[in-house]
XYZ file of C-alpha atoms in Angstrom:
722
model
C 0.000 0.000 0.000
C 1.380 3.392 -0.974
C 0.644 6.396 1.192
C 1.116 9.916 -0.079
C 3.084 12.524 1.821
C 0.308 15.020 2.395
C 2.297 18.247 2.753
C 1.291 21.104 0.459
C 4.053 23.719 0.364
C 2.442 27.079 -0.407
C 5.465 29.289 -0.067
C 9.178 29.034 0.394
C 11.885 31.329 1.592
C 15.594 30.709 1.843
C 17.410 32.242 4.753
C 20.891 31.635 6.030
C 20.760 30.972 9.744
C 22.740 29.935 12.765
C 21.183 27.437 15.168
C 22.247 26.363 18.617
C 20.752 24.912 21.733
C 19.585 26.711 24.854
C 18.434 24.517 27.700
C 16.328 25.591 30.669
C 15.717 23.855 33.924
C 12.870 24.984 36.141
C 11.473 23.074 39.121
C 8.242 21.219 38.504
C 6.687 23.354 41.209
C 6.632 26.187 38.657
C 3.666 24.397 37.136
C 1.704 25.771 40.087
C 2.881 29.394 39.976
C 2.907 32.292 37.548
C 5.224 31.649 34.625
C 7.776 33.947 33.031
C 7.725 33.158 29.307
C 9.143 36.476 28.106
C 12.489 35.111 26.914
C 10.649 33.046 24.309
C 7.554 35.108 23.605
C 9.607 38.140 22.596
C 11.839 36.248 20.209
C 11.406 36.272 16.433
C 12.520 32.658 16.518
C 9.361 31.846 18.494
C 6.925 33.864 16.397
C 8.596 33.289 12.998
C 8.800 37.080 12.579
C 12.241 36.634 11.064
C 10.400 35.282 7.991
C 6.980 36.975 8.097
C 6.889 39.883 10.515
C 3.547 40.388 12.221
C 1.807 37.487 10.498
C -0.042 35.174 12.888
C -0.995 32.368 10.536
C 2.395 30.700 10.868
C 2.702 31.191 14.628
C 2.332 27.532 15.514
C 4.329 27.653 18.779
C 2.375 30.467 20.406
C -0.931 28.880 19.380
C -0.192 25.752 21.412
C 1.345 27.723 24.331
C 4.728 26.075 23.902
C 6.554 28.737 25.936
C 4.492 27.861 29.022
C 5.800 24.303 28.876
C 9.340 25.528 28.244
C 9.195 27.912 31.206
C 8.401 24.917 33.408
C 11.492 23.105 32.153
C 9.663 20.916 29.640
C 11.768 21.222 26.485
C 11.976 17.635 25.279
C 15.164 16.620 27.038
C 15.471 12.847 27.379
C 12.827 12.199 24.705
C 13.444 10.797 21.257
C 11.299 11.666 18.235
C 11.409 9.277 15.300
C 10.562 10.876 11.976
C 9.301 8.221 9.554
C 9.556 10.079 6.277
C 11.837 11.016 3.385
C 15.102 11.400 5.310
C 16.720 14.595 6.559
C 19.048 17.446 5.639
C 21.518 16.215 8.215
C 23.821 19.236 7.896
C 21.177 21.843 8.716
C 21.968 23.905 11.801
C 18.491 23.193 13.209
C 19.654 19.610 13.882
C 23.164 20.188 15.223
C 23.739 17.705 18.035
C 20.193 16.341 17.875
C 20.300 13.344 15.528
C 21.222 10.198 17.443
C 20.210 7.403 15.043
C 19.414 7.066 11.364
C 18.260 4.132 9.288
C 17.254 3.818 5.676
C 14.463 1.385 4.806
C 14.263 1.864 1.030
C 15.454 -0.908 -1.248
C 18.434 0.916 -2.751
C 19.546 3.301 -0.042
C 23.242 3.676 -0.779
C 24.737 5.123 -3.901
C 23.954 8.234 -5.868
C 20.340 7.327 -6.606
C 19.572 6.207 -3.071
C 21.204 9.176 -1.396
C 21.606 7.494 1.973
C 19.703 9.306 4.706
C 19.691 12.560 2.717
C 16.274 14.093 2.046
C 15.562 14.511 -1.673
C 11.961 15.563 -1.083
C 12.302 17.978 1.840
C 9.242 16.680 3.657
C 11.088 14.704 6.331
C 13.434 17.610 7.041
C 10.511 19.980 7.561
C 8.760 17.540 9.896
C 11.901 17.022 11.985
C 12.391 20.787 12.243
C 8.818 21.492 13.373
C 8.988 18.722 15.973
C 12.495 19.250 17.354
C 14.458 22.002 15.581
C 17.061 23.682 17.785
C 16.500 26.872 19.760
C 19.477 29.215 19.529
C 17.992 32.139 21.457
C 19.186 34.740 18.940
C 16.019 35.083 16.889
C 17.599 33.341 13.901
C 15.793 30.504 12.175
C 12.947 28.651 13.849
C 12.431 26.383 16.818
C 10.834 23.005 17.148
C 8.178 22.254 19.736
C 10.548 20.001 21.703
C 13.839 21.695 20.899
C 15.899 19.633 23.352
C 14.619 16.261 22.120
C 16.777 13.780 20.229
C 15.900 12.800 16.674
C 15.894 9.354 15.099
C 15.468 9.409 11.335
C 13.778 6.498 9.566
C 13.910 7.047 5.819
C 11.214 5.084 4.010
C 10.996 6.916 0.665
C 12.776 9.070 -1.895
C 9.486 10.229 -3.399
C 6.151 11.739 -2.412
C 4.765 8.371 -1.379
C 5.672 5.626 1.062
C 4.585 2.075 1.807
C 2.743 0.592 4.740
C 5.459 -2.061 4.968
C 8.171 0.570 5.338
C 6.219 2.300 8.076
C 5.853 -0.911 10.050
C 9.545 -1.713 9.705
C 10.379 1.765 10.964
C 8.010 1.403 13.915
C 9.668 -1.877 14.883
C 13.067 -0.188 14.701
C 11.805 2.753 16.741
C 10.608 0.399 19.452
C 14.046 -1.235 19.556
C 15.823 2.110 20.103
C 13.342 3.323 22.737
C 11.852 6.102 20.658
C 9.272 8.155 22.545
C 7.097 9.018 19.569
C 6.896 8.086 15.910
C 5.750 10.784 13.496
C 3.994 9.650 10.316
C 2.869 12.630 8.266
C 1.355 10.786 5.319
C -2.010 9.352 4.295
C -3.792 7.199 1.728
C -6.529 8.896 -0.314
C -9.787 7.066 -0.964
C -9.739 6.583 -4.706
C -12.747 7.117 -7.018
C -14.959 4.049 -6.764
C -13.913 3.404 -3.166
C -14.965 6.839 -1.946
C -18.622 5.883 -1.539
C -18.912 6.512 2.227
C -22.334 6.836 3.840
C -23.436 8.090 7.233
C -25.021 5.666 9.681
C -27.807 6.502 12.121
C -25.353 7.297 14.906
C -23.249 9.630 12.747
C -20.545 7.086 11.911
C -19.514 6.347 8.332
C -19.375 3.069 6.406
C -18.555 2.198 2.810
C -21.491 1.050 0.716
C -19.547 0.093 -2.417
C -19.896 -3.643 -3.174
C -16.350 -3.977 -4.490
C -15.037 -2.178 -1.394
C -16.767 -4.713 0.825
C -15.468 -7.629 -1.183
C -11.888 -6.392 -1.376
C -11.481 -5.027 2.120
C -14.274 -6.352 4.320
C -15.234 -9.886 3.281
C -12.615 -11.155 0.838
C -10.121 -13.929 1.507
C -7.346 -11.477 2.329
C -9.570 -8.747 3.730
C -8.466 -7.068 6.932
C -11.564 -4.925 7.432
C -9.642 -1.767 6.502
C -9.160 0.127 3.272
C -6.228 -1.009 1.109
C -5.698 -4.011 3.351
C -4.315 -2.030 6.269
C -3.628 -4.645 8.937
C -3.780 -3.438 12.563
C -2.463 -6.780 13.798
C 0.797 -6.258 11.893
C 1.092 -2.709 13.214
C 0.565 -3.963 16.756
C 3.239 -6.604 16.236
C 5.677 -3.944 15.039
C 4.946 -1.790 18.109
C 5.340 -4.751 20.462
C 5.402 -3.852 24.144
C 6.920 -0.421 23.500
C 5.304 2.644 25.097
C 6.014 4.652 21.944
C 3.180 6.904 20.781
C 2.402 6.939 17.054
C 1.239 10.297 15.690
C -0.373 10.321 12.241
C -1.825 13.115 10.147
C -5.555 13.021 9.389
C -5.077 13.882 5.712
C -5.665 16.905 3.489
C -8.754 15.896 1.505
C -11.253 18.023 3.444
C -13.332 14.972 4.391
C -15.524 14.553 7.450
C -13.330 11.595 8.504
C -9.592 10.849 8.362
C -7.630 8.700 5.937
C -5.298 5.755 6.618
C -3.370 4.993 8.711
C -5.488 7.008 11.178
C -8.210 4.354 11.309
C -5.871 1.993 13.177
C -6.269 4.189 16.268
C -9.682 2.640 17.007
C -9.083 -0.831 15.583
C -10.079 -3.510 18.098
C -9.374 -7.182 18.592
C -12.127 -9.760 18.953
C -12.103 -9.223 22.711
C -12.850 -5.526 22.226
C -9.423 -4.191 23.260
C -7.456 -1.806 21.065
C -4.775 -3.274 18.848
C -2.479 -0.327 19.552
C -3.495 0.036 23.182
C -4.548 3.670 22.833
C -1.053 4.754 21.717
C -2.020 6.569 18.511
C -2.926 10.220 18.015
C -4.562 11.608 14.876
C -3.599 15.181 14.043
C -6.009 17.539 12.306
C -4.983 21.001 11.106
C -6.076 24.245 12.781
C -6.262 27.450 10.731
C -4.621 29.957 13.094
C -5.319 33.036 10.976
C -9.068 32.346 10.667
C -9.470 30.657 14.073
C -11.124 27.494 12.765
C -10.464 23.996 11.564
C -8.548 24.203 8.286
C -10.750 23.654 5.257
C -8.375 21.101 3.722
C -8.061 19.095 6.949
C -9.905 15.809 7.315
C -12.158 16.031 10.330
C -12.830 13.729 13.310
C -15.806 11.752 12.004
C -15.821 8.064 12.858
C -15.229 5.251 10.369
C -17.001 2.189 11.694
C -15.251 -1.163 11.683
C -17.049 -3.545 9.363
C -17.479 -6.224 12.036
C -19.305 -3.733 14.274
C -21.821 -2.459 11.722
C -25.231 -3.693 12.868
C -28.195 -2.312 10.967
C -27.760 1.433 10.894
C -25.731 1.561 14.084
C -22.018 1.303 14.777
C -21.126 -0.740 17.851
C -17.509 0.418 18.036
C -16.423 1.073 21.631
C -13.843 3.666 20.615
C -14.359 6.620 18.275
C -11.959 8.426 15.975
C -12.758 11.681 17.794
C -11.354 10.215 21.048
C -7.862 10.185 19.488
C -8.161 13.222 17.241
C -6.406 16.428 18.282
C -5.801 19.620 16.329
C -2.601 21.624 15.952
C -1.606 24.506 13.674
C -1.414 23.423 10.053
C 1.123 26.020 8.985
C 4.700 26.457 10.178
C 8.147 27.460 9.046
C 10.897 24.880 9.230
C 14.184 23.687 7.813
C 14.569 23.172 4.064
C 16.268 20.301 2.266
C 19.326 22.303 1.125
C 21.889 24.156 3.219
C 20.455 26.273 6.022
C 17.325 27.176 4.076
C 13.799 27.474 5.501
C 10.386 26.796 4.007
C 6.773 27.406 4.964
C 4.704 24.253 5.010
C 0.928 23.873 5.148
C -1.059 20.727 5.869
C -1.984 18.133 8.446
C 1.621 16.941 8.171
C 2.702 20.067 10.033
C -0.011 19.472 12.611
C 1.235 15.916 13.186
C 4.843 17.074 13.642
C 3.664 19.658 16.179
C 1.754 16.996 18.113
C 4.790 14.696 18.030
C 6.822 17.461 19.648
C 4.121 17.778 22.315
C 4.391 14.062 23.116
C 8.140 14.530 23.603
C 7.514 17.529 25.873
C 5.308 15.475 28.186
C 7.702 12.532 28.185
C 10.722 14.708 28.919
C 9.663 15.384 32.496
C 7.660 12.193 33.148
C 9.649 9.429 31.434
C 7.766 6.689 33.291
C 4.420 7.790 31.880
C 2.835 5.168 29.644
C 2.224 6.046 26.025
C -1.531 5.568 26.342
C -1.576 8.008 29.249
C 0.348 10.613 27.257
C -2.361 10.302 24.609
C -5.076 10.691 27.254
C -3.339 13.665 28.810
C -2.939 15.601 25.570
C -6.518 14.927 24.477
C -7.998 15.651 27.910
C -6.196 18.985 28.178
C -6.844 20.097 24.587
C -8.660 23.417 24.319
C -12.336 22.952 23.462
C -13.188 26.581 24.090
C -12.999 27.301 20.368
C -15.597 28.728 17.971
C -18.324 26.211 17.123
C -16.666 23.291 18.876
C -18.034 19.982 17.586
C -16.449 16.713 18.600
C -17.175 15.118 15.207
C -15.221 17.928 13.537
C -12.651 19.046 16.102
C -12.137 15.815 18.014
C -10.803 16.537 21.485
C -9.859 20.127 20.618
C -6.765 22.231 20.023
C -3.422 21.161 21.508
C -2.575 23.211 24.625
C 0.811 22.644 26.248
C 0.134 25.070 29.089
C -2.753 22.947 30.328
C -0.977 19.690 29.541
C 1.994 20.583 31.728
C 0.085 21.680 34.802
C -1.461 19.213 37.289
C -4.651 17.512 36.164
C -7.422 16.584 38.576
C -6.858 16.446 42.307
C -3.206 16.347 43.271
C -2.057 14.430 46.304
C 0.890 12.803 48.011
C 1.749 9.292 46.786
C 1.640 6.503 49.342
C 2.052 3.482 47.071
C 4.096 3.901 43.921
C 2.441 6.550 41.781
C -1.023 5.804 43.135
C -2.853 5.737 46.450
C -2.539 9.461 47.062
C -3.730 11.419 50.059
C -5.238 14.891 49.529
C -2.928 17.874 49.370
C -4.507 19.634 52.323
C -4.485 19.607 56.090
C -2.155 20.832 58.806
C -0.160 19.824 61.831
C -0.571 21.795 65.056
C 2.433 21.453 67.356
C 4.190 22.963 70.341
C 7.729 22.428 69.075
C 9.923 21.218 66.236
C 8.418 23.686 63.777
C 11.734 24.842 62.292
C 12.789 21.292 61.452
C 9.374 20.443 60.050
C 9.245 23.582 57.935
C 12.615 22.687 56.418
C 11.499 19.114 55.657
C 8.257 20.239 54.035
C 9.623 22.986 51.811
C 9.599 20.697 48.757
C 7.101 17.838 48.871
C 6.432 15.728 45.811
C 2.801 15.456 44.810
C 1.228 13.620 41.894
C -1.791 14.351 39.749
C -4.297 11.823 38.417
C -1.772 10.762 35.756
C 0.931 10.019 38.323
C 3.028 13.029 37.225
C 5.169 14.572 39.927
C 4.971 18.215 40.985
C 6.744 19.795 43.961
C 5.023 22.113 46.402
C 5.883 23.918 49.621
C 3.736 22.490 52.423
C 5.494 24.231 55.292
C 2.541 26.603 55.665
C 0.631 23.653 57.093
C 2.861 23.646 60.180
C 0.961 25.620 62.791
C 2.232 26.462 66.255
C -0.464 26.838 68.885
C -1.446 30.479 69.137
C -4.160 30.345 71.792
C -4.700 28.104 74.824
C -7.498 25.598 74.473
C -9.075 26.289 77.888
C -10.070 29.789 78.973
C -8.111 31.396 81.804
C -9.580 30.458 85.209
C -8.472 32.737 88.098
C -10.019 30.487 90.737
C -7.976 27.477 89.580
C -4.739 29.471 89.439
C -5.264 30.812 92.962
C -5.679 27.275 94.321
C -2.670 25.466 92.934
C -2.401 23.390 96.096
C -6.072 22.382 96.263
C -7.371 20.091 93.536
C -5.403 21.679 90.700
C -4.619 19.469 87.693
C -2.557 21.104 84.907
C -3.745 18.504 82.370
C -7.209 20.069 82.613
C -5.952 22.753 80.239
C -5.676 20.223 77.408
C -9.342 19.193 77.354
C -12.652 20.918 77.945
C -15.127 19.224 80.263
C -18.845 19.729 80.610
C -19.289 17.198 83.383
C -16.910 17.284 86.360
C -17.572 15.436 89.605
C -15.261 14.986 92.573
C -15.900 12.619 95.469
C -14.055 12.536 98.807
C -14.256 9.608 101.183
C -12.502 8.109 104.169
C -11.537 9.865 107.374
C -11.248 13.606 106.727
C -11.655 12.828 103.023
C -8.153 11.459 102.867
C -9.102 9.708 99.628
C -10.551 11.467 96.613
C -11.747 10.462 93.171
C -12.563 12.703 90.235
C -14.240 11.962 86.916
C -14.531 14.594 84.171
C -15.766 14.287 80.600
C -17.245 16.221 77.742
C -20.740 14.801 77.397
C -21.635 16.801 74.304
C -18.889 15.845 71.869
C -17.012 13.155 73.793
C -13.692 14.813 73.049
C -12.025 13.847 76.288
C -12.286 11.980 79.544
C -10.240 12.331 82.729
C -10.157 10.084 85.784
C -8.023 10.759 88.827
C -7.462 9.052 92.209
C -5.650 10.668 95.147
C -4.600 9.946 98.693
C -3.772 12.730 101.149
C -1.546 11.923 104.085
C -0.937 14.255 107.061
C 2.740 13.969 107.922
C 2.392 16.089 111.085
C 0.407 19.066 112.316
C 2.138 21.331 109.778
C 2.681 19.238 106.647
C 0.479 17.192 104.363
C 1.199 15.362 101.114
C -1.151 14.166 98.381
C -0.167 11.425 95.951
C -2.321 11.055 92.845
C -2.542 9.111 89.632
C -4.916 8.933 86.721
C -5.387 9.055 82.982
C -6.721 11.417 80.358
C -8.188 10.537 76.979
C -8.172 12.755 73.882
C -9.909 12.139 70.585
C -8.361 13.269 67.324
C -5.266 14.684 69.022
C -2.487 13.979 71.499
C -1.349 16.455 74.137
C -3.374 19.099 72.294
C -1.342 18.463 69.132
C -3.219 17.475 66.023
C -2.699 16.183 62.497
C -4.974 16.382 59.519
C -5.220 15.715 55.778
C -1.924 14.964 54.090
C -0.131 14.814 57.430
C -2.198 11.849 58.622
C -4.784 11.659 61.337
C -4.746 10.755 65.021
C -7.531 8.465 66.185
C -7.163 8.985 69.935
C -4.566 9.127 72.688
C -4.288 8.222 76.341
C -2.122 10.067 78.858
C -1.238 8.388 82.149
C 0.016 10.697 84.875
C 1.179 10.722 88.492
C 1.627 13.642 90.830
C 2.868 14.632 94.256
C 1.652 17.828 95.923
C 2.151 19.202 99.367
C 1.497 22.054 101.746
C 3.533 23.191 104.711
C 2.239 25.531 107.414
C 4.883 28.126 108.351
C 2.897 29.608 111.239
C 5.431 28.375 113.756
C 7.971 30.571 112.008
C 5.843 33.373 110.593
C 2.197 33.550 111.562
C -0.293 33.136 108.703
C 2.227 31.966 106.094
C 2.293 28.615 104.313
C 4.206 27.170 101.360
C 2.864 24.806 98.738
C 3.975 23.027 95.587
C 3.289 20.117 93.249
C 4.944 18.116 90.462
C 3.275 16.165 87.645
C 4.696 13.660 85.161
C 2.766 12.098 82.277
C 3.246 9.758 79.338
C 1.006 9.727 76.267
C 0.379 6.917 73.792
C -1.186 8.020 70.500
C -2.914 5.793 67.942
C -2.870 6.889 64.315
C -6.024 6.445 62.291
C -4.353 7.135 58.956
C -0.778 7.745 57.918
C 0.404 10.549 55.690
C 3.566 12.591 55.877
C 3.614 11.601 59.552
C 3.961 7.824 59.707
C 4.350 7.342 63.461
C 4.082 9.233 66.725
C 6.298 8.094 69.580
C 5.252 7.949 73.226
C 5.186 11.514 74.509
C 6.536 12.464 77.916
C 5.402 15.618 79.695
C 5.674 17.356 83.048
C 4.423 20.343 85.052
C 5.224 21.920 88.403
C 4.335 24.850 90.614
C 5.440 26.421 93.900
C 3.907 29.223 95.903
C 3.715 31.169 99.134
C 0.422 32.055 100.837
C -0.466 34.488 103.631
C -3.933 34.137 105.212
C -5.518 36.120 108.031
C -8.996 36.321 109.556
C -10.331 39.703 110.658
C -12.649 40.461 113.583
C -15.689 40.149 111.305
C -14.882 36.520 110.535
C -13.704 37.365 107.046
C -10.795 35.495 105.503
C -8.167 37.318 103.476
C -5.443 35.512 101.537
C -2.544 36.945 99.569
C -0.110 34.833 97.627
C 2.422 34.504 94.840
C 3.076 31.585 92.492
C 5.771 30.400 90.134
C 4.787 27.613 87.768
C 5.383 25.798 84.529
C 2.345 24.562 82.585
C 2.282 21.120 81.001
C 5.382 20.911 78.830
C 6.456 18.162 76.465
C 9.902 16.916 77.406
C 10.153 14.186 74.778
C 8.095 13.582 71.664
C 9.118 12.445 68.204
C 7.272 11.940 64.955
C 8.532 9.935 62.022
C 7.923 11.658 58.709
C 8.221 10.407 55.157
C 8.366 13.164 52.543
C 7.877 11.989 48.963
C 10.798 13.459 47.056
C 10.979 11.666 43.718
C 10.720 8.392 41.852
C 13.114 5.485 41.723
C 14.227 4.030 38.400
C 11.429 1.457 38.519
C 8.805 4.165 38.988
C 8.236 3.579 42.706
C 8.154 6.545 45.063
C 11.311 7.607 46.877
C 10.850 9.053 50.370
C 13.132 11.206 52.489
C 12.578 9.777 55.968
C 13.484 11.520 59.194
C 12.523 11.810 62.840
C 11.507 15.224 64.146
C 11.796 16.173 67.815
C 8.503 17.807 68.782
C 9.663 19.051 72.178
C 9.567 22.861 72.291
C 12.751 24.860 72.051
C 11.488 27.349 74.663
C 9.604 26.517 77.880
C 6.861 28.696 79.285
C 7.118 29.974 82.882
C 4.464 31.892 84.783
C 4.716 34.327 87.708
C 1.419 35.043 89.399
C -0.144 36.778 92.381
C -3.599 36.451 93.928
C -6.009 37.818 96.507
C -8.872 35.813 98.005
C -11.690 37.026 100.222
C -14.333 34.859 101.842
C -17.041 34.648 104.508
C -20.274 32.744 105.002
C -22.061 34.487 102.118
C -19.478 35.836 99.724
C -16.246 34.792 98.112
C -13.968 36.688 95.760
C -10.862 35.545 93.946
C -8.613 37.804 91.887
C -5.521 36.618 90.017
C -2.893 38.214 87.783
C -0.163 36.370 85.901
C 2.821 37.253 83.757
C 3.597 34.478 81.258
C 7.068 34.237 79.754
C 7.827 32.334 76.509
C 4.084 32.256 76.041
C 2.858 29.011 74.423
C 6.518 27.968 74.135
C 7.350 30.875 71.829
C 10.750 32.280 72.745
C 10.721 35.851 74.058
C 6.953 36.179 73.689
C 5.141 37.399 76.822
C 1.512 37.471 77.820
C -0.327 38.981 80.780
C -3.671 37.793 82.116
C -5.880 39.165 84.863
C -9.149 37.724 86.100
C -11.566 37.579 89.007
C -14.420 35.367 90.131
C -17.187 36.110 92.636
C -19.735 33.858 94.330
C -22.711 34.795 96.556
C -24.336 32.127 98.628
C -27.897 32.632 99.851
């Protein structure tokens, strides 16, 4: 089967030029921020103004937003584009340093008539230039879509036509050299008597010609496709390669494409695609008139003969699913010297799409070919005048959209899948500096498994306000029933029971009945050492839900199910009246250990047992006046509950291994605060049979464990009994 090279050259210009290579490297995270594309946008090399100043019809790069991809570091590096065509002008400056392999598949390749890999037609050279011509940054010449990509040249003709056999041989070779994409800018026209295509009820097309059916549908050697095109042989040539095959739709102005485009939707008997979804069909977009080019074959569906039932086509896949448009006019390298030509046709569109495939592969080399096809078609621009899927397919190629994250992005937990949402926070009392450093560049993946890097350090939140409101009565009674762990939970039900002689034993139960966020149980025994001194020994536990020691995780950081803190304490009071009348000293010490259970893992994979402590000391002066009123004055020095030891294990996704699995930077972060809070307080208490008043003022240093931050609180409580 012979397939014509469908490039119509409308104009030509010959310009001497100098080409070089300019590489850029920008972090993937730039896909999430504003881009600076000025170095390309303002260049005549980008807009082709060096050849046609001010004309937009040949501005193929700007139309597909190529500079947006380049600004993100996507320039084709590491990708290889195979041009299956008429050879190449190997000495052209647009290809300096780019051509890595060449192979000639015509019968007589060597010698004067064969010409080796040299391009006698000019078509292959133009396609290679549009796909991967060098960028020199000087405004000279032109640039290819993927200007840093390598080129492999498969020469299959010395004329304006090529054979199906040669294409398949080239595809097999391309698979063996790990080519990323194969560009085939040629098509077979439907000749006279075989052009009798009719529309079915569902909008698909079938051929009603009897001889067509006999020769290509039902005959002994029929394959079900025009001219005996055999998808099984194409699939065999592709093998298990992830190479994408890009073909032009053809320049006959039909409502449907011409071979070999129909292979894109060819299915086996089990309904699966012969080419596994690894083919793209390129239609031409008329940039100057903002519409599908009149000469371009459109995205109408050609129904497989075996799936034509009545007036309906039962094909699972449609031509439009694999049809994408790109500019049909572009300048590129000519076949002699450093000349340039202007080409017009779906050939140019196919070469542009092939460059786009290389762009995507260059930064995500593990991405399967079928997913590259899905990505480019999903992100194609359908916000175009009169969009119709049967005409425009999936829309106009858009490299800005294709190189930004698609769908919901998240952090990978298993290979490139199993992501957790990119949201949430971690609220902590310490270790923030180390966490912020670890989270400054976290790898995330989109729905295609492509990696992007984001700064998640903003999710690290130090506590800014205490959970429990300031209680002056509690502060003024450090030595009587005070429990510093109360400040971690809020309780709506609180009951204390004393029993035994002089209530030497006590038990307390507290819980939040409304939301069940925490429970506390405490047992104590008070022992009088002598007439002046008493000591209380206590123990108990506290439960928290969704947090541990008032520290919480959420979203991408993981989630805490619940935690249990076990604590012990010793408190005492000593009457100093024998030394100084009315004075007494008091103090207490608390030690706790917390076990946290994780509900889900994220960046935080484990929380160690957390150790904490608290203490207070104070001096009290109490006197009773002649009216039976009690007056107490005192001062306190205390340290609220402070974490002395707490570690979290974190695993920050930072890249992919060679086999595609996720690589994690693992570390252990000390969550103990760098600064400890200390409080100095003073109080006054008044009481009689009917009234009681408590006033308390406190100066808090290193407030909420923030170094050199101070806070002052003042409060009073009053009770009237009647």
